Amino acid sequence: MTKNRILICTFLALSSGFFGAYTTGQITVMLHNQKCQNQYWGLKVICNTGATLGGMWQGSTTGLWTGTVLGAFIGGLVTRETQN
């Protein structure tokens, strides 16, 4: 049972970490790109490029850590053994 528990916890932690990285990265990019809306076309392209790179980096790392920690916690709760 211990091997299965470790595998389940690891799978839940990694999958929720990757999901959190993707979704948080997308949300952060959208928020960063809103700052570029009032620029002229040439500056808007440069601003959007910088905002996309910075937003993906910031959002992905935050989402990865948060999702992994929460996934591991939930995986531990789901697979815990009750004592009778």
mmCIF file of N, CA, C and O in Angstrom:
data_model
loop_
_atom_site.group_PDB
_atom_site.id
_atom_site.type_symbol
_atom_site.label_atom_id
_atom_site.label_comp_id
_atom_site.label_asym_id
_atom_site.label_seq_id
_atom_site.Cartn_x
_atom_site.Cartn_y
_atom_site.Cartn_z
ATOM 1 N N MET A 1 0.819 -1.202 0.000
ATOM 2 C CA MET A 1 0.000 0.000 0.000
ATOM 3 C C MET A 1 0.859 1.261 0.000
ATOM 4 O O MET A 1 0.472 2.269 -0.549
ATOM 5 N N THR A 2 2.059 1.191 0.578
ATOM 6 C CA THR A 2 2.909 2.373 0.668
ATOM 7 C C THR A 2 3.369 2.832 -0.713
ATOM 8 O O THR A 2 3.398 4.020 -0.989
ATOM 9 N N LYS A 3 3.719 1.873 -1.600
ATOM 10 C CA LYS A 3 4.137 2.236 -2.954
ATOM 11 C C LYS A 3 3.012 2.914 -3.712
ATOM 12 O O LYS A 3 3.217 3.908 -4.400
ATOM 13 N N ASN A 4 1.814 2.368 -3.606
ATOM 14 C CA ASN A 4 0.667 2.965 -4.279
ATOM 15 C C ASN A 4 0.382 4.356 -3.741
ATOM 16 O O ASN A 4 0.026 5.252 -4.501
ATOM 17 N N ARG A 5 0.510 4.526 -2.452
ATOM 18 C CA ARG A 5 0.262 5.827 -1.843
ATOM 19 C C ARG A 5 1.264 6.855 -2.349
ATOM 20 O O ARG A 5 0.888 7.980 -2.679
ATOM 21 N N ILE A 6 2.520 6.477 -2.438
ATOM 22 C CA ILE A 6 3.546 7.389 -2.936
ATOM 23 C C ILE A 6 3.279 7.742 -4.388
ATOM 24 O O ILE A 6 3.395 8.911 -4.793
ATOM 25 N N LEU A 7 2.917 6.748 -5.201
ATOM 26 C CA LEU A 7 2.629 7.008 -6.605
ATOM 27 C C LEU A 7 1.422 7.924 -6.786
ATOM 28 O O LEU A 7 1.436 8.832 -7.618
ATOM 29 N N ILE A 8 0.384 7.691 -6.020
ATOM 30 C CA ILE A 8 -0.817 8.522 -6.120
ATOM 31 C C ILE A 8 -0.517 9.944 -5.683
ATOM 32 O O ILE A 8 -0.910 10.908 -6.359
ATOM 33 N N CYS A 9 0.178 10.110 -4.580
ATOM 34 C CA CYS A 9 0.528 11.452 -4.099
ATOM 35 C C CYS A 9 1.423 12.179 -5.100
ATOM 36 O O CYS A 9 1.232 13.366 -5.372
ATOM 37 N N THR A 10 2.394 11.471 -5.663
ATOM 38 C CA THR A 10 3.289 12.082 -6.636
ATOM 39 C C THR A 10 2.529 12.489 -7.889
ATOM 40 O O THR A 10 2.720 13.592 -8.410
ATOM 41 N N PHE A 11 1.666 11.613 -8.381
ATOM 42 C CA PHE A 11 0.885 11.924 -9.566
ATOM 43 C C PHE A 11 -0.017 13.128 -9.333
ATOM 44 O O PHE A 11 -0.097 14.029 -10.174
ATOM 45 N N LEU A 12 -0.709 13.156 -8.207
ATOM 46 C CA LEU A 12 -1.589 14.289 -7.906
ATOM 47 C C LEU A 12 -0.798 15.584 -7.758
ATOM 48 O O LEU A 12 -1.226 16.639 -8.236
ATOM 49 N N ALA A 13 0.348 15.518 -7.098
ATOM 50 C CA ALA A 13 1.158 16.718 -6.907
ATOM 51 C C ALA A 13 1.671 17.254 -8.237
ATOM 52 O O ALA A 13 1.580 18.459 -8.514
ATOM 53 N N LEU A 14 2.193 16.366 -9.090
ATOM 54 C CA LEU A 14 2.731 16.820 -10.370
ATOM 55 C C LEU A 14 1.646 17.306 -11.321
ATOM 56 O O LEU A 14 1.807 18.339 -11.978
ATOM 57 N N SER A 15 0.551 16.576 -11.388
ATOM 58 C CA SER A 15 -0.507 16.993 -12.316
ATOM 59 C C SER A 15 -1.146 18.308 -11.877
ATOM 60 O O SER A 15 -1.403 19.178 -12.711
ATOM 61 N N SER A 16 -1.382 18.489 -10.590
ATOM 62 C CA SER A 16 -1.946 19.761 -10.148
ATOM 63 C C SER A 16 -0.921 20.889 -10.266
ATOM 64 O O SER A 16 -1.281 22.035 -10.528
ATOM 65 N N GLY A 17 0.355 20.576 -10.119
ATOM 66 C CA GLY A 17 1.395 21.587 -10.317
ATOM 67 C C GLY A 17 1.451 22.066 -11.748
ATOM 68 O O GLY A 17 1.521 23.263 -12.018
ATOM 69 N N PHE A 18 1.411 21.137 -12.716
ATOM 70 C CA PHE A 18 1.432 21.527 -14.122
ATOM 71 C C PHE A 18 0.158 22.260 -14.519
ATOM 72 O O PHE A 18 0.197 23.229 -15.280
ATOM 73 N N PHE A 19 -0.972 21.823 -14.005
ATOM 74 C CA PHE A 19 -2.228 22.518 -14.284
ATOM 75 C C PHE A 19 -2.197 23.934 -13.698
ATOM 76 O O PHE A 19 -2.623 24.886 -14.354
ATOM 77 N N GLY A 20 -1.700 24.053 -12.473
ATOM 78 C CA GLY A 20 -1.592 25.372 -11.848
ATOM 79 C C GLY A 20 -0.632 26.277 -12.600
ATOM 80 O O GLY A 20 -0.879 27.473 -12.753
ATOM 81 N N ALA A 21 0.471 25.718 -13.081
ATOM 82 C CA ALA A 21 1.438 26.519 -13.838
ATOM 83 C C ALA A 21 0.813 27.034 -15.127
ATOM 84 O O ALA A 21 1.000 28.199 -15.498
ATOM 85 N N TYR A 22 0.077 26.188 -15.815
ATOM 86 C CA TYR A 22 -0.531 26.598 -17.078
ATOM 87 C C TYR A 22 -1.595 27.677 -16.859
ATOM 88 O O TYR A 22 -1.581 28.721 -17.503
ATOM 89 N N THR A 23 -2.532 27.412 -15.950
ATOM 90 C CA THR A 23 -3.639 28.351 -15.762
ATOM 91 C C THR A 23 -3.164 29.672 -15.169
ATOM 92 O O THR A 23 -3.586 30.733 -15.613
ATOM 93 N N THR A 24 -2.292 29.619 -14.185
ATOM 94 C CA THR A 24 -1.791 30.853 -13.588
ATOM 95 C C THR A 24 -0.936 31.630 -14.572
ATOM 96 O O THR A 24 -0.978 32.859 -14.600
ATOM 97 N N GLY A 25 -0.186 30.934 -15.414
ATOM 98 C CA GLY A 25 0.589 31.603 -16.450
ATOM 99 C C GLY A 25 -0.313 32.334 -17.429
ATOM 100 O O GLY A 25 -0.040 33.485 -17.802
ATOM 101 N N GLN A 26 -1.400 31.705 -17.848
ATOM 102 C CA GLN A 26 -2.324 32.350 -18.778
ATOM 103 C C GLN A 26 -2.992 33.563 -18.154
ATOM 104 O O GLN A 26 -3.130 34.608 -18.796
ATOM 105 N N ILE A 27 -3.414 33.451 -16.915
ATOM 106 C CA ILE A 27 -4.067 34.570 -16.235
ATOM 107 C C ILE A 27 -3.098 35.736 -16.066
ATOM 108 O O ILE A 27 -3.444 36.897 -16.311
ATOM 109 N N THR A 28 -1.872 35.437 -15.676
ATOM 110 C CA THR A 28 -0.882 36.494 -15.472
ATOM 111 C C THR A 28 -0.527 37.179 -16.787
ATOM 112 O O THR A 28 -0.348 38.404 -16.829
ATOM 113 N N VAL A 29 -0.434 36.429 -17.869
ATOM 114 C CA VAL A 29 -0.155 37.038 -19.178
ATOM 115 C C VAL A 29 -1.284 37.983 -19.572
ATOM 116 O O VAL A 29 -1.031 39.101 -20.053
ATOM 117 N N MET A 30 -2.531 37.570 -19.364
ATOM 118 C CA MET A 30 -3.652 38.449 -19.699
ATOM 119 C C MET A 30 -3.616 39.730 -18.872
ATOM 120 O O MET A 30 -3.864 40.823 -19.384
ATOM 121 N N LEU A 31 -3.301 39.603 -17.598
ATOM 122 C CA LEU A 31 -3.233 40.794 -16.750
ATOM 123 C C LEU A 31 -2.095 41.716 -17.155
ATOM 124 O O LEU A 31 -2.251 42.942 -17.173
ATOM 125 N N HIS A 32 -0.943 41.148 -17.491
ATOM 126 C CA HIS A 32 0.193 41.960 -17.910
ATOM 127 C C HIS A 32 -0.065 42.618 -19.266
ATOM 128 O O HIS A 32 0.364 43.749 -19.489
ATOM 129 N N ASN A 33 -0.752 41.929 -20.165
ATOM 130 C CA ASN A 33 -1.033 42.487 -21.490
ATOM 131 C C ASN A 33 -2.040 43.630 -21.438
ATOM 132 O O ASN A 33 -2.072 44.459 -22.342
ATOM 133 N N GLN A 34 -2.859 43.695 -20.396
ATOM 134 C CA GLN A 34 -3.802 44.801 -20.266
ATOM 135 C C GLN A 34 -3.086 46.130 -20.083
ATOM 136 O O GLN A 34 -3.609 47.173 -20.445
ATOM 137 N N LYS A 35 -1.878 46.098 -19.547
ATOM 138 C CA LYS A 35 -1.115 47.325 -19.351
ATOM 139 C C LYS A 35 -0.660 47.915 -20.685
ATOM 140 O O LYS A 35 -0.322 49.085 -20.760
ATOM 141 N N CYS A 36 -0.646 47.122 -21.738
ATOM 142 C CA CYS A 36 -0.134 47.552 -23.042
ATOM 143 C C CYS A 36 -1.225 48.066 -23.973
ATOM 144 O O CYS A 36 -0.932 48.431 -25.110
ATOM 145 N N GLN A 37 -2.476 48.091 -23.557
ATOM 146 C CA GLN A 37 -3.580 48.409 -24.456
ATOM 147 C C GLN A 37 -3.555 49.854 -24.956
ATOM 148 O O GLN A 37 -4.033 50.145 -26.042
ATOM 149 N N ASN A 38 -3.027 50.792 -24.191
ATOM 150 C CA ASN A 38 -3.063 52.205 -24.566
ATOM 151 C C ASN A 38 -1.815 52.663 -25.309
ATOM 152 O O ASN A 38 -1.603 53.855 -25.453
ATOM 153 N N GLN A 39 -1.006 51.750 -25.789
ATOM 154 C CA GLN A 39 0.224 52.090 -26.506
ATOM 155 C C GLN A 39 -0.048 52.160 -28.007
ATOM 156 O O GLN A 39 -1.016 51.602 -28.509
ATOM 157 N N TYR A 40 0.825 52.855 -28.722
ATOM 158 C CA TYR A 40 0.777 52.836 -30.176
ATOM 159 C C TYR A 40 1.215 51.464 -30.668
ATOM 160 O O TYR A 40 1.815 50.694 -29.948
ATOM 161 N N TRP A 41 0.942 51.176 -31.971
ATOM 162 C CA TRP A 41 1.133 49.837 -32.495
ATOM 163 C C TRP A 41 2.553 49.309 -32.276
ATOM 164 O O TRP A 41 2.725 48.202 -31.789
ATOM 165 N N GLY A 42 3.581 50.048 -32.625
ATOM 166 C CA GLY A 42 4.961 49.569 -32.481
ATOM 167 C C GLY A 42 5.335 49.310 -31.031
ATOM 168 O O GLY A 42 5.934 48.287 -30.691
ATOM 169 N N LEU A 43 4.977 50.252 -30.170
ATOM 170 C CA LEU A 43 5.263 50.070 -28.741
ATOM 171 C C LEU A 43 4.399 48.975 -28.128
ATOM 172 O O LEU A 43 4.811 48.291 -27.199
ATOM 173 N N LYS A 44 3.200 48.803 -28.676
ATOM 174 C CA LYS A 44 2.295 47.771 -28.163
ATOM 175 C C LYS A 44 2.865 46.370 -28.407
ATOM 176 O O LYS A 44 2.763 45.492 -27.552
ATOM 177 N N VAL A 45 3.479 46.158 -29.576
ATOM 178 C CA VAL A 45 4.070 44.859 -29.897
ATOM 179 C C VAL A 45 5.225 44.563 -28.949
ATOM 180 O O VAL A 45 5.330 43.456 -28.397
ATOM 181 N N ILE A 46 6.077 45.542 -28.728
ATOM 182 C CA ILE A 46 7.213 45.361 -27.816
ATOM 183 C C ILE A 46 6.715 45.140 -26.384
ATOM 184 O O ILE A 46 7.207 44.261 -25.672
ATOM 185 N N CYS A 47 5.733 45.936 -25.983
ATOM 186 C CA CYS A 47 5.184 45.811 -24.630
ATOM 187 C C CYS A 47 4.537 44.439 -24.430
ATOM 188 O O CYS A 47 4.722 43.804 -23.393
ATOM 189 N N ASN A 48 3.760 43.974 -25.426
ATOM 190 C CA ASN A 48 3.105 42.660 -25.316
ATOM 191 C C ASN A 48 4.128 41.532 -25.251
ATOM 192 O O ASN A 48 3.928 40.553 -24.524
ATOM 193 N N THR A 49 5.215 41.654 -26.000
ATOM 194 C CA THR A 49 6.250 40.621 -25.961
ATOM 195 C C THR A 49 6.883 40.537 -24.579
ATOM 196 O O THR A 49 7.025 39.454 -24.006
ATOM 197 N N GLY A 50 7.253 41.679 -24.045
ATOM 198 C CA GLY A 50 7.838 41.696 -22.698
ATOM 199 C C GLY A 50 6.863 41.244 -21.639
ATOM 200 O O GLY A 50 7.218 40.522 -20.703
ATOM 201 N N ALA A 51 5.605 41.663 -21.777
ATOM 202 C CA ALA A 51 4.587 41.276 -20.797
ATOM 203 C C ALA A 51 4.310 39.780 -20.858
ATOM 204 O O ALA A 51 4.098 39.134 -19.829
ATOM 205 N N THR A 52 4.329 39.214 -22.070
ATOM 206 C CA THR A 52 4.086 37.779 -22.212
ATOM 207 C C THR A 52 5.212 36.967 -21.580
ATOM 208 O O THR A 52 4.959 36.011 -20.831
ATOM 209 N N LEU A 53 6.448 37.353 -21.875
ATOM 210 C CA LEU A 53 7.574 36.617 -21.292
ATOM 211 C C LEU A 53 7.600 36.744 -19.772
ATOM 212 O O LEU A 53 7.759 35.748 -19.055
ATOM 213 N N GLY A 54 7.440 37.944 -19.270
ATOM 214 C CA GLY A 54 7.450 38.156 -17.818
ATOM 215 C C GLY A 54 6.266 37.514 -17.129
ATOM 216 O O GLY A 54 6.388 36.927 -16.055
ATOM 217 N N GLY A 55 5.102 37.611 -17.764
ATOM 218 C CA GLY A 55 3.904 37.022 -17.177
ATOM 219 C C GLY A 55 3.950 35.512 -17.125
ATOM 220 O O GLY A 55 3.549 34.897 -16.137
ATOM 221 N N MET A 56 4.454 34.893 -18.206
ATOM 222 C CA MET A 56 4.566 33.435 -18.201
ATOM 223 C C MET A 56 5.549 32.958 -17.135
ATOM 224 O O MET A 56 5.302 31.973 -16.455
ATOM 225 N N TRP A 57 6.665 33.632 -17.018
ATOM 226 C CA TRP A 57 7.656 33.233 -16.025
ATOM 227 C C TRP A 57 7.095 33.389 -14.617
ATOM 228 O O TRP A 57 7.162 32.482 -13.797
ATOM 229 N N GLN A 58 6.533 34.557 -14.325
ATOM 230 C CA GLN A 58 6.018 34.825 -12.981
ATOM 231 C C GLN A 58 4.836 33.923 -12.650
ATOM 232 O O GLN A 58 4.785 33.304 -11.596
ATOM 233 N N GLY A 59 3.868 33.831 -13.541
ATOM 234 C CA GLY A 59 2.679 33.032 -13.279
ATOM 235 C C GLY A 59 2.945 31.547 -13.232
ATOM 236 O O GLY A 59 2.394 30.832 -12.400
ATOM 237 N N SER A 60 3.814 31.074 -14.122
ATOM 238 C CA SER A 60 4.085 29.637 -14.172
ATOM 239 C C SER A 60 4.808 29.149 -12.930
ATOM 240 O O SER A 60 4.477 28.097 -12.388
ATOM 241 N N THR A 61 5.800 29.908 -12.475
ATOM 242 C CA THR A 61 6.518 29.458 -11.284
ATOM 243 C C THR A 61 5.624 29.515 -10.050
ATOM 244 O O THR A 61 5.642 28.595 -9.228
ATOM 245 N N THR A 62 4.813 30.556 -9.942
ATOM 246 C CA THR A 62 3.899 30.650 -8.800
ATOM 247 C C THR A 62 2.875 29.519 -8.829
ATOM 248 O O THR A 62 2.620 28.861 -7.820
ATOM 249 N N GLY A 63 2.281 29.292 -9.988
ATOM 250 C CA GLY A 63 1.282 28.232 -10.117
ATOM 251 C C GLY A 63 1.858 26.848 -9.915
ATOM 252 O O GLY A 63 1.210 25.971 -9.344
ATOM 253 N N LEU A 64 3.092 26.647 -10.384
ATOM 254 C CA LEU A 64 3.730 25.342 -10.215
ATOM 255 C C LEU A 64 3.940 25.021 -8.746
ATOM 256 O O LEU A 64 3.593 23.940 -8.276
ATOM 257 N N TRP A 65 4.493 25.959 -8.006
ATOM 258 C CA TRP A 65 4.733 25.714 -6.583
ATOM 259 C C TRP A 65 3.430 25.559 -5.813
ATOM 260 O O TRP A 65 3.272 24.628 -5.015
ATOM 261 N N THR A 66 2.487 26.456 -6.049
ATOM 262 C CA THR A 66 1.219 26.390 -5.319
ATOM 263 C C THR A 66 0.458 25.103 -5.652
ATOM 264 O O THR A 66 -0.049 24.421 -4.756
ATOM 265 N N GLY A 67 0.374 24.773 -6.941
ATOM 266 C CA GLY A 67 -0.331 23.567 -7.343
ATOM 267 C C GLY A 67 0.309 22.300 -6.819
ATOM 268 O O GLY A 67 -0.372 21.373 -6.405
ATOM 269 N N THR A 68 1.639 22.262 -6.813
ATOM 270 C CA THR A 68 2.330 21.069 -6.320
ATOM 271 C C THR A 68 2.106 20.876 -4.830
ATOM 272 O O THR A 68 1.827 19.759 -4.370
ATOM 273 N N VAL A 69 2.202 21.943 -4.075
ATOM 274 C CA VAL A 69 2.002 21.837 -2.617
ATOM 275 C C VAL A 69 0.564 21.431 -2.304
ATOM 276 O O VAL A 69 0.321 20.528 -1.486
ATOM 277 N N LEU A 70 -0.398 22.079 -2.957
ATOM 278 C CA LEU A 70 -1.792 21.732 -2.700
ATOM 279 C C LEU A 70 -2.122 20.315 -3.181
ATOM 280 O O LEU A 70 -2.865 19.597 -2.522
ATOM 281 N N GLY A 71 -1.569 19.920 -4.323
ATOM 282 C CA GLY A 71 -1.807 18.570 -4.821
ATOM 283 C C GLY A 71 -1.233 17.510 -3.904
ATOM 284 O O GLY A 71 -1.842 16.463 -3.683
ATOM 285 N N ALA A 72 -0.049 17.765 -3.369
ATOM 286 C CA ALA A 72 0.547 16.807 -2.433
ATOM 287 C C ALA A 72 -0.270 16.718 -1.149
ATOM 288 O O ALA A 72 -0.465 15.633 -0.597
ATOM 289 N N PHE A 73 -0.749 17.853 -0.690
ATOM 290 C CA PHE A 73 -1.569 17.864 0.520
ATOM 291 C C PHE A 73 -2.867 17.090 0.307
ATOM 292 O O PHE A 73 -3.250 16.239 1.129
ATOM 293 N N ILE A 74 -3.529 17.340 -0.808
ATOM 294 C CA ILE A 74 -4.778 16.630 -1.104
ATOM 295 C C ILE A 74 -4.514 15.148 -1.334
ATOM 296 O O ILE A 74 -5.275 14.286 -0.884
ATOM 297 N N GLY A 75 -3.425 14.829 -2.024
ATOM 298 C CA GLY A 75 -3.063 13.421 -2.222
ATOM 299 C C GLY A 75 -2.814 12.713 -0.905
ATOM 300 O O GLY A 75 -3.179 11.550 -0.732
ATOM 301 N N GLY A 76 -2.191 13.388 0.042
ATOM 302 C CA GLY A 76 -1.971 12.804 1.364
ATOM 303 C C GLY A 76 -3.270 12.583 2.112
ATOM 304 O O GLY A 76 -3.445 11.573 2.809
ATOM 305 N N LEU A 77 -4.203 13.524 1.966
ATOM 306 C CA LEU A 77 -5.503 13.356 2.628
ATOM 307 C C LEU A 77 -6.307 12.221 2.009
ATOM 308 O O LEU A 77 -6.969 11.462 2.715
ATOM 309 N N VAL A 78 -6.230 12.096 0.696
ATOM 310 C CA VAL A 78 -7.012 11.074 0.012
ATOM 311 C C VAL A 78 -6.486 9.677 0.316
ATOM 312 O O VAL A 78 -7.267 8.736 0.492
ATOM 313 N N THR A 79 -5.176 9.525 0.432
ATOM 314 C CA THR A 79 -4.605 8.191 0.582
ATOM 315 C C THR A 79 -4.237 7.843 2.024
ATOM 316 O O THR A 79 -3.615 6.815 2.255
ATOM 317 N N ARG A 80 -4.610 8.657 2.962
ATOM 318 C CA ARG A 80 -4.231 8.348 4.353
ATOM 319 C C ARG A 80 -4.953 7.107 4.841
ATOM 320 O O ARG A 80 -6.060 6.778 4.409
ATOM 321 N N GLU A 81 -4.295 6.445 5.734
ATOM 322 C CA GLU A 81 -4.871 5.235 6.303
ATOM 323 C C GLU A 81 -5.488 5.571 7.645
ATOM 324 O O GLU A 81 -4.883 6.228 8.485
ATOM 325 N N THR A 82 -6.719 5.131 7.846
ATOM 326 C CA THR A 82 -7.389 5.395 9.106
ATOM 327 C C THR A 82 -7.004 4.324 10.110
ATOM 328 O O THR A 82 -6.828 3.155 9.778
ATOM 329 N N GLN A 83 -6.850 4.735 11.352
ATOM 330 C CA GLN A 83 -6.522 3.794 12.416
ATOM 331 C C GLN A 83 -7.792 3.400 13.146
ATOM 332 O O GLN A 83 -8.567 4.240 13.554
ATOM 333 N N ASN A 84 -7.973 2.129 13.285
ATOM 334 C CA ASN A 84 -9.165 1.614 13.987
ATOM 335 C C ASN A 84 -8.843 1.237 15.395
ATOM 336 O O ASN A 84 -7.871 0.729 15.770
#
